[in-house]
PDB file of C-alpha atoms in Angstrom:
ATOM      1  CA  UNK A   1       0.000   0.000   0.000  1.00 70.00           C
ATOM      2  CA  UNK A   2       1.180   3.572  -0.781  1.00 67.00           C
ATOM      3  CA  UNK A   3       1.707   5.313   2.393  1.00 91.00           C
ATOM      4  CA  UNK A   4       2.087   9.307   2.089  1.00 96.00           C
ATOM      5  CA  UNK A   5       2.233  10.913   5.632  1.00 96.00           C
ATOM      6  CA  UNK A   6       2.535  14.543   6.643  1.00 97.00           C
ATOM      7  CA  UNK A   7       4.749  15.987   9.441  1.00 92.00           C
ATOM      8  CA  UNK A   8       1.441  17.640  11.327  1.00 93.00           C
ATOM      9  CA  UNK A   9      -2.265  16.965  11.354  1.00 95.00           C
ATOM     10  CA  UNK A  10      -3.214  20.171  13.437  1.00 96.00           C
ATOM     11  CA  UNK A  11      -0.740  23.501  13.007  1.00 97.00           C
ATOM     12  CA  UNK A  12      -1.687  27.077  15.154  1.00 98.00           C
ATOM     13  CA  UNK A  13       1.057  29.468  14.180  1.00 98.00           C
ATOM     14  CA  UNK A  14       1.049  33.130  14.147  1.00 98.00           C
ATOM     15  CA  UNK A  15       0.959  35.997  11.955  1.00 98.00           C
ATOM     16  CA  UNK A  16       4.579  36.577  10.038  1.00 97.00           C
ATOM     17  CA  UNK A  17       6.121  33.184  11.517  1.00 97.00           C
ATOM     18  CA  UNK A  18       7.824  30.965   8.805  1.00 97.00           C
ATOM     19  CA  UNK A  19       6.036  27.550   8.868  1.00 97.00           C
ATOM     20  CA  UNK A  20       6.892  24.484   7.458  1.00 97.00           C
ATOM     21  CA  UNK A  21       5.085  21.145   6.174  1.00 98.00           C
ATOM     22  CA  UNK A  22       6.556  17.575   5.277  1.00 97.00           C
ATOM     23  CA  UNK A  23       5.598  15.460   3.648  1.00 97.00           C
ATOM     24  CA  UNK A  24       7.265  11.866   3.136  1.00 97.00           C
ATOM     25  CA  UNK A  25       5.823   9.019   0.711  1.00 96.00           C
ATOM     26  CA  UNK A  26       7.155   5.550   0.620  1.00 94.00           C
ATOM     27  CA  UNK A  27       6.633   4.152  -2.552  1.00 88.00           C
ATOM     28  CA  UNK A  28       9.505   5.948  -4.626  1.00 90.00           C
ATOM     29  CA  UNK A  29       6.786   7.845  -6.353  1.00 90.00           C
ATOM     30  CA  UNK A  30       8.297  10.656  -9.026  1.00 90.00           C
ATOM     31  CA  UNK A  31       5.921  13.169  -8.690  1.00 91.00           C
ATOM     32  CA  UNK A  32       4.647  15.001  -5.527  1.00 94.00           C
ATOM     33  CA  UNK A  33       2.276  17.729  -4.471  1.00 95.00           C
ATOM     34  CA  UNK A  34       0.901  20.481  -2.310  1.00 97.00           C
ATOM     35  CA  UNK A  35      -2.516  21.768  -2.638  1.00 97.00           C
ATOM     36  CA  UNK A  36      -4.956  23.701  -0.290  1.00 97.00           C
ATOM     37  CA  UNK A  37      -8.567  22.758  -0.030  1.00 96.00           C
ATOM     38  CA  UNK A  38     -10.995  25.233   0.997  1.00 94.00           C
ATOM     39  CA  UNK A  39     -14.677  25.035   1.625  1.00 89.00           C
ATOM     40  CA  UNK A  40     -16.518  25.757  -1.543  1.00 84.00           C
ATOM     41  CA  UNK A  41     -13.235  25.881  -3.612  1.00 86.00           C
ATOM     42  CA  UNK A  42     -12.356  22.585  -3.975  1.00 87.00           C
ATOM     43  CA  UNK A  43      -8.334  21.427  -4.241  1.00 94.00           C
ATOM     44  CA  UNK A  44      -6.288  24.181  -5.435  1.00 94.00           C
ATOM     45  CA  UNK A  45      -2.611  22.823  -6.686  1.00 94.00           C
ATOM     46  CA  UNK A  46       0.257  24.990  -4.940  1.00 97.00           C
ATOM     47  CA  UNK A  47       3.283  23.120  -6.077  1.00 96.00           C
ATOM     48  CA  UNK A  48       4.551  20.020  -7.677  1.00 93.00           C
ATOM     49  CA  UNK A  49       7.673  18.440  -8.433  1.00 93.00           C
ATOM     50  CA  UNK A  50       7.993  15.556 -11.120  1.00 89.00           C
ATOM     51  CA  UNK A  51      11.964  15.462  -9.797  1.00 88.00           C
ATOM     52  CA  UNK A  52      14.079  15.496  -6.855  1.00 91.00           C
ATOM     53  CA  UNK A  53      15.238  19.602  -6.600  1.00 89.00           C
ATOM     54  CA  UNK A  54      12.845  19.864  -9.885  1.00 91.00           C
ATOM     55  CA  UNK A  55       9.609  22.306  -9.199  1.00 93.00           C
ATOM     56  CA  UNK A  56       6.965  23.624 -10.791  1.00 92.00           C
ATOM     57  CA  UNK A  57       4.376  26.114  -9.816  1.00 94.00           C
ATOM     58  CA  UNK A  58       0.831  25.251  -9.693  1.00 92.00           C
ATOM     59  CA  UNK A  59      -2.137  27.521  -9.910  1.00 91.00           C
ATOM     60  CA  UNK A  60      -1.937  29.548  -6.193  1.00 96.00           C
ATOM     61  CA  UNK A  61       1.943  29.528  -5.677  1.00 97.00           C
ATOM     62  CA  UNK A  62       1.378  33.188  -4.077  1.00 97.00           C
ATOM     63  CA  UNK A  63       2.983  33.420  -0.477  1.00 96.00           C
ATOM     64  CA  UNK A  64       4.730  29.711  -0.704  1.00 98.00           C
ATOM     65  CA  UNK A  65       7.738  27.763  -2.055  1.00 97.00           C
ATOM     66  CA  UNK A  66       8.659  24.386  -1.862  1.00 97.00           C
ATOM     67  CA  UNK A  67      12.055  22.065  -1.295  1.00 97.00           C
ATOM     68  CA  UNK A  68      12.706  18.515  -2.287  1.00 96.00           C
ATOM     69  CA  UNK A  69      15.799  17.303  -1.707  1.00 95.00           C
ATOM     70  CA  UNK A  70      15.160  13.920  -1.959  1.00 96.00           C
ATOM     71  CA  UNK A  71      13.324  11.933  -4.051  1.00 94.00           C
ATOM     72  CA  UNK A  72      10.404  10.843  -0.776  1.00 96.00           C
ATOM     73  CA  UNK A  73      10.061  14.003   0.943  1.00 97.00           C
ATOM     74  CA  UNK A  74       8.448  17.496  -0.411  1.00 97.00           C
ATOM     75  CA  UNK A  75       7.852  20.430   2.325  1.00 97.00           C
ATOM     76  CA  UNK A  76       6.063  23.352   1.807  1.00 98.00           C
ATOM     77  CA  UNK A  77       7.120  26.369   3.153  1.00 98.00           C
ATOM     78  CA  UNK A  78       4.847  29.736   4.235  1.00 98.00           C
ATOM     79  CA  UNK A  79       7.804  32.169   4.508  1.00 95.00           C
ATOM     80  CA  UNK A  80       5.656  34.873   6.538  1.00 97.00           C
ATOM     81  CA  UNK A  81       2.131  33.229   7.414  1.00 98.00           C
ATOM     82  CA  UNK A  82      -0.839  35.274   6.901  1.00 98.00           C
ATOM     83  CA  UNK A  83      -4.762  34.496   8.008  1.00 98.00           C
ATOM     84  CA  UNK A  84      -5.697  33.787   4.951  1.00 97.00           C
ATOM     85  CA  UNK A  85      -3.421  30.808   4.436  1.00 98.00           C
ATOM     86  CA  UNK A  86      -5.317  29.000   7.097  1.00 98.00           C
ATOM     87  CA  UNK A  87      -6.615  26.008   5.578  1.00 97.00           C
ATOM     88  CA  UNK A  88      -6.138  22.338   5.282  1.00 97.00           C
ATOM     89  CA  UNK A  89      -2.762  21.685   3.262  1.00 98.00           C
ATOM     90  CA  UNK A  90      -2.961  18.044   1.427  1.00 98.00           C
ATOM     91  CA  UNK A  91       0.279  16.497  -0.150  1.00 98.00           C
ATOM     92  CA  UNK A  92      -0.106  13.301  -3.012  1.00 96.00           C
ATOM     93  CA  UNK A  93       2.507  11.682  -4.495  1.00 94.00           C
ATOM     94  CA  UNK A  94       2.183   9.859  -7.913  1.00 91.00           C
ATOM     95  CA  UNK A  95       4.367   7.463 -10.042  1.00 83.00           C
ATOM     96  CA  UNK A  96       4.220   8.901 -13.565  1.00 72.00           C
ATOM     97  CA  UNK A  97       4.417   5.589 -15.897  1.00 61.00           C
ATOM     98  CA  UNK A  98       3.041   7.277 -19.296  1.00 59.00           C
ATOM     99  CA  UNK A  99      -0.768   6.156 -19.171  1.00 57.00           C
ATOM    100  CA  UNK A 100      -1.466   6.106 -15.055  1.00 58.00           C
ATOM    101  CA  UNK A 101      -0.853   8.478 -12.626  1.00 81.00           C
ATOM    102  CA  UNK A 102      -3.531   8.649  -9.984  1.00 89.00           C
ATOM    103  CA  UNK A 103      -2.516  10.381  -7.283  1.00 92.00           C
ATOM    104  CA  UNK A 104      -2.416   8.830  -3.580  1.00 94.00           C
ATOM    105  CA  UNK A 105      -2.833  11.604  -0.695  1.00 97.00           C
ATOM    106  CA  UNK A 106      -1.575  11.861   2.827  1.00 97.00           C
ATOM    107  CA  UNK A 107      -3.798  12.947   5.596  1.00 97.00           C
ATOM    108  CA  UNK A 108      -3.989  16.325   5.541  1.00 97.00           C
ATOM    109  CA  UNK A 109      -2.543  19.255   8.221  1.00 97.00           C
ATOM    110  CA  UNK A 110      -4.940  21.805   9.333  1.00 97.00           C
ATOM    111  CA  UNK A 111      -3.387  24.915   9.727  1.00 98.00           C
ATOM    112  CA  UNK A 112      -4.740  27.855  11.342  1.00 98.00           C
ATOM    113  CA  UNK A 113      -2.532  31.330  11.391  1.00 98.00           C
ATOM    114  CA  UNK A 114      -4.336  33.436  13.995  1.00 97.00           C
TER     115      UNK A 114
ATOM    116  CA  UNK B   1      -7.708  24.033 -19.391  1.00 82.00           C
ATOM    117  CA  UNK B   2      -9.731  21.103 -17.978  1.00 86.00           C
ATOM    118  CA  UNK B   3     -12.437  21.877 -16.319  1.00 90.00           C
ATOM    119  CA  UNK B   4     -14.763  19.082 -14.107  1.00 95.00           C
ATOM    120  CA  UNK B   5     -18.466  19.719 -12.862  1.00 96.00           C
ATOM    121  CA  UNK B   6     -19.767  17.407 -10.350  1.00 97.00           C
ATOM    122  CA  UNK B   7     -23.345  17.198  -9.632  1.00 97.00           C
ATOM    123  CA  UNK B   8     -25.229  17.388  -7.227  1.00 97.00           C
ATOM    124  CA  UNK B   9     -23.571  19.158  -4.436  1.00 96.00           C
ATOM    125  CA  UNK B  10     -25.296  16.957  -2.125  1.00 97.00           C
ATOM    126  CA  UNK B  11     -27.306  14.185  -1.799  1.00 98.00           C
ATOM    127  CA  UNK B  12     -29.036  12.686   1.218  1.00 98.00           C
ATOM    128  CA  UNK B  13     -30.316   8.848   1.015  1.00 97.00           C
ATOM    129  CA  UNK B  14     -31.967   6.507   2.679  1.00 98.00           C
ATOM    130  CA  UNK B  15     -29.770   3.221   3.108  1.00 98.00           C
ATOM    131  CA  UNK B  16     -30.887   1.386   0.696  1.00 97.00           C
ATOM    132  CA  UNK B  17     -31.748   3.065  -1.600  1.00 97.00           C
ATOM    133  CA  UNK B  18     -29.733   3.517  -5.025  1.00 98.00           C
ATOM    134  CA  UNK B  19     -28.327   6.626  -6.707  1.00 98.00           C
ATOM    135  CA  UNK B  20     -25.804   8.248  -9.521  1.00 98.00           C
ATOM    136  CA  UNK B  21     -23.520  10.950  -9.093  1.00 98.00           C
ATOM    137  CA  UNK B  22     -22.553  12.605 -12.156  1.00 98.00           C
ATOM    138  CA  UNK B  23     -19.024  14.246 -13.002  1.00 98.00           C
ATOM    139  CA  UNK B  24     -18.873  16.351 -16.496  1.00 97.00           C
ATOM    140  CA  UNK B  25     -15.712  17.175 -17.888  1.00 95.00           C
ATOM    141  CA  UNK B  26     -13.978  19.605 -20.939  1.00 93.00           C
ATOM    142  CA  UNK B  27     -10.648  18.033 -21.096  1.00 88.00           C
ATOM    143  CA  UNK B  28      -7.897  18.261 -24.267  1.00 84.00           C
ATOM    144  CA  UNK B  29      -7.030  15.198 -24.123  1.00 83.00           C
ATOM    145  CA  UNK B  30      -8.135  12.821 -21.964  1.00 86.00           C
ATOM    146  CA  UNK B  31      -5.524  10.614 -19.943  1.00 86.00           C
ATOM    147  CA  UNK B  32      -7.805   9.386 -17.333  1.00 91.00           C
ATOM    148  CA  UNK B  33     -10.937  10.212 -15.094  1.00 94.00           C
ATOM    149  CA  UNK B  34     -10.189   9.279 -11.409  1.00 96.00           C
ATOM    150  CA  UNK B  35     -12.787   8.815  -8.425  1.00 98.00           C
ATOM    151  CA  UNK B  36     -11.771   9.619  -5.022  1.00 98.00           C
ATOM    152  CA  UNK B  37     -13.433   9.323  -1.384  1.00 98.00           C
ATOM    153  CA  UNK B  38     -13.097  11.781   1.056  1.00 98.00           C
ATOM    154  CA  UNK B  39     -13.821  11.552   4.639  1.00 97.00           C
ATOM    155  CA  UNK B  40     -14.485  15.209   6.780  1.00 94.00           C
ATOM    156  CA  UNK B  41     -10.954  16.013   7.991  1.00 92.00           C
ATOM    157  CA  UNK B  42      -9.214  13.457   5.985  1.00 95.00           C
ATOM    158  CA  UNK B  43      -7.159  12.767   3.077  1.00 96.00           C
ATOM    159  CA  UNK B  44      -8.839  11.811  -0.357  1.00 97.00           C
ATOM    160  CA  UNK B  45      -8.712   8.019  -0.987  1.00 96.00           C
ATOM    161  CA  UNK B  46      -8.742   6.800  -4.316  1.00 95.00           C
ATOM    162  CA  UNK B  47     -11.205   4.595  -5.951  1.00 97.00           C
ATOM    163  CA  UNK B  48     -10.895   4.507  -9.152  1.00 93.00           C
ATOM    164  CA  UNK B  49      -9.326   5.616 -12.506  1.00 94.00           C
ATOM    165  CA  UNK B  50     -10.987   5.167 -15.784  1.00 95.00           C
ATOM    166  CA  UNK B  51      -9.277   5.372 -19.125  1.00 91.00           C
ATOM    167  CA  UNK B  52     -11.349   5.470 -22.104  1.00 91.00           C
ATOM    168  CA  UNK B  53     -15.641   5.667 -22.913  1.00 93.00           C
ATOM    169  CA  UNK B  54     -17.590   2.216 -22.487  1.00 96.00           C
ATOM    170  CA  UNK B  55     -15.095   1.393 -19.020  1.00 96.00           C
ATOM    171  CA  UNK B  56     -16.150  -0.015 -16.098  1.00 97.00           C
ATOM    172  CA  UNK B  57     -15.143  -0.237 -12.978  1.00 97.00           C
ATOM    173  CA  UNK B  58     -16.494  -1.820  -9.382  1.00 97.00           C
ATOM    174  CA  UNK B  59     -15.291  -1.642  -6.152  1.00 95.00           C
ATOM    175  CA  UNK B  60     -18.602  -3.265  -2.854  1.00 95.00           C
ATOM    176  CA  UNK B  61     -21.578  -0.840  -3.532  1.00 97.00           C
ATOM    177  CA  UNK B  62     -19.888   1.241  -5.836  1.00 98.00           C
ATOM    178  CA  UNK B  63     -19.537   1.454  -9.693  1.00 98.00           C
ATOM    179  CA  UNK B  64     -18.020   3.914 -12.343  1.00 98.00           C
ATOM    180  CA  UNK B  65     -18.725   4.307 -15.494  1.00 98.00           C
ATOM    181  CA  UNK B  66     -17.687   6.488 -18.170  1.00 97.00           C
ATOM    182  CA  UNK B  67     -18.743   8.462 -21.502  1.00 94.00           C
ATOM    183  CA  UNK B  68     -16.719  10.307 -23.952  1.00 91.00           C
ATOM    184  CA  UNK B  69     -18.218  13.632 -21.814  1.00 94.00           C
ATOM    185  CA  UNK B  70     -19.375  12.590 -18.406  1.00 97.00           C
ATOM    186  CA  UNK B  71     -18.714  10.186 -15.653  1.00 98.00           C
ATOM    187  CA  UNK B  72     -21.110   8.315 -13.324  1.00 98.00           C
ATOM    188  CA  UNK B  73     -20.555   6.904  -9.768  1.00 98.00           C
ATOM    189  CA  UNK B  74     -23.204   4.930  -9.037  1.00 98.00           C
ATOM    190  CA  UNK B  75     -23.858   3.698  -5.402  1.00 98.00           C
ATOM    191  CA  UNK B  76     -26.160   0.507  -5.023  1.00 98.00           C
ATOM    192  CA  UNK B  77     -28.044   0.159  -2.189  1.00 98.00           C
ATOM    193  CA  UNK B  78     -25.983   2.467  -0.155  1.00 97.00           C
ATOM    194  CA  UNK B  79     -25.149   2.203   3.921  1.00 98.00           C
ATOM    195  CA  UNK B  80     -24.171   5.040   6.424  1.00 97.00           C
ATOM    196  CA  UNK B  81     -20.221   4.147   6.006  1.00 97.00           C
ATOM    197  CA  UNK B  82     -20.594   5.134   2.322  1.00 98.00           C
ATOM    198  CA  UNK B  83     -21.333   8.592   3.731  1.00 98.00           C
ATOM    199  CA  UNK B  84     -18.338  10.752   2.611  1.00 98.00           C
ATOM    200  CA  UNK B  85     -17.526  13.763  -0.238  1.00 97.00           C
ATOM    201  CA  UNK B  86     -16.717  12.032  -3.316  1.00 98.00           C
ATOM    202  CA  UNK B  87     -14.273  13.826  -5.621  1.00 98.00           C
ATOM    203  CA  UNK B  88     -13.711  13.089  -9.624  1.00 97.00           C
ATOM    204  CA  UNK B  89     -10.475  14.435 -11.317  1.00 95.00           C
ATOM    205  CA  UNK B  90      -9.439  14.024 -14.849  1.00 93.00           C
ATOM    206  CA  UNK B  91      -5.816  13.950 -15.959  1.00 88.00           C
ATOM    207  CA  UNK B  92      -5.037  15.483 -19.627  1.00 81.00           C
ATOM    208  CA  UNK B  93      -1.457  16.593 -20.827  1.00 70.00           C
ATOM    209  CA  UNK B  94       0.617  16.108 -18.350  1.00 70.00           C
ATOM    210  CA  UNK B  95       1.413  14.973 -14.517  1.00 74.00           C
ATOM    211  CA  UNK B  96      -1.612  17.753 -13.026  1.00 82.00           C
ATOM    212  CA  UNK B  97      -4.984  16.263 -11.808  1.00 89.00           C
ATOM    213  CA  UNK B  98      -7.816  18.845 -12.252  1.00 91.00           C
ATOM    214  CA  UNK B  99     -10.775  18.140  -9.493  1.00 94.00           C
ATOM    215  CA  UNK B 100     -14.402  18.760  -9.422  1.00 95.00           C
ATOM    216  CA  UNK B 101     -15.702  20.595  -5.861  1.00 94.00           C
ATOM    217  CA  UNK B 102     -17.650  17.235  -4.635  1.00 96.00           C
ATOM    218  CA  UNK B 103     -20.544  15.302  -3.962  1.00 97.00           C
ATOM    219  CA  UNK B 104     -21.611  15.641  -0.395  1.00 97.00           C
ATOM    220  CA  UNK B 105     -23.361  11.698   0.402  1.00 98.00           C
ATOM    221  CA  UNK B 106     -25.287  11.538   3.336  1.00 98.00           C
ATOM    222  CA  UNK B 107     -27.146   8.138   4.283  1.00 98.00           C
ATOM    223  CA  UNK B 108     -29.666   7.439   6.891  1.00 97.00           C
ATOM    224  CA  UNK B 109     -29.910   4.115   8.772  1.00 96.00           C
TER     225      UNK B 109
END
């Protein structure tokens, strides 16, 4: 079984603080992802990377960046959190083989930035 | 770009009783139509990924089907642990999923 975990399932951080989220997948999966998912706006892609220290912005990259270093583990980072980043953050890694590519998600981290 | 519409938004059932959910898509070229569960505060799971018009697929009370334009998720004789959002994404050009906002599934005992 694919197994995709994520550093945090609840985050309360501050206004302005630098926050990080990990994620790790097991299954030596090429691809990874961030997205946000917001009531009434569905999953919104942040970041991906199809590479180890390869990235690619998605369609909200505004206010992040991202790190992968090696090939299982992806972070996000929120360089100076604001309010309206709270959300839930979801990561998914994928193996890209040409014709299949679903994409297998972790559990989620709820982050609130009061 | 890809767009998905799922319909309803949400749909409350009685267990037992049957019902479709419907996913329409505008996609350049199709590379597959995937179905995903979601449980409140939770991860998506996946389901299932479909691959071309006339495919099936089954998984307990649940079945997908697919049309060159829409998808179907049909849920037979539902209980109260099929209760969950389910999502459908399709996958066109390249290694991006684009995802519909849901079907809410409530089911009574």
């Amino acid at each position: 079984d694919v197994k995709v975990t994520q550093s945090s399932r609840y985050l309360v951080k501050r206004t302005g603080e630098k926050v990080f989220l990990e994620c790790v997948q097991d299954m030596d999966h090429e691809n990874m992802f961030w997205y946000r998912q917001d009531p009434g706006l569905g999953l919104r892609l942040i970041y991906f990377s199809y590479d180890v220290k390869m990235k690619e912005k998605g369609d909200i990259p505004e206010g992040y960046s991202v790190s992968r270093e090696k090939k299982e583990r992806f972070s996000l980072i929120l360089e100076s959190a604001s309010t309206n980043q709270t959300s839930m953050y979801l990561c998914a890694s994928s193996l890209y083989s040409g014709s299949s590519y679903e994409q297998y998600f972790g559990p989620g981290t709820r982050l609130t930035v009061t | 770009e890809d767009q998905v519409t799922q319909s309803p938004e949400a749909l409350r059932l009685q267990e037992g009783e049957s019902s479709s959910l419907n996913c329409s898509y505008t996609v350049s070229g199709l590379r597959g139509l995937f179905w995903y569960r979601q449980d409140p505060g939770k991860g998506p799971e996946f389901l299932f990924t479909l691959y071309s018009a006339g495919e099936e697929k089954e998984k307990e009370r649940l079945k997908a089907t697919l049309t060159k334009k829409e998808s179907f998720l049909h849920i037979t004789a539902p209980k109260p642990e099929d209760s969950a959002t389910y999502l459908c994404a399709v996958g066109s050009n390249d290694y991006k999923l684009s995802f519909g906002a849901g079907t809410t599934v409530t089911v009574r005992a």
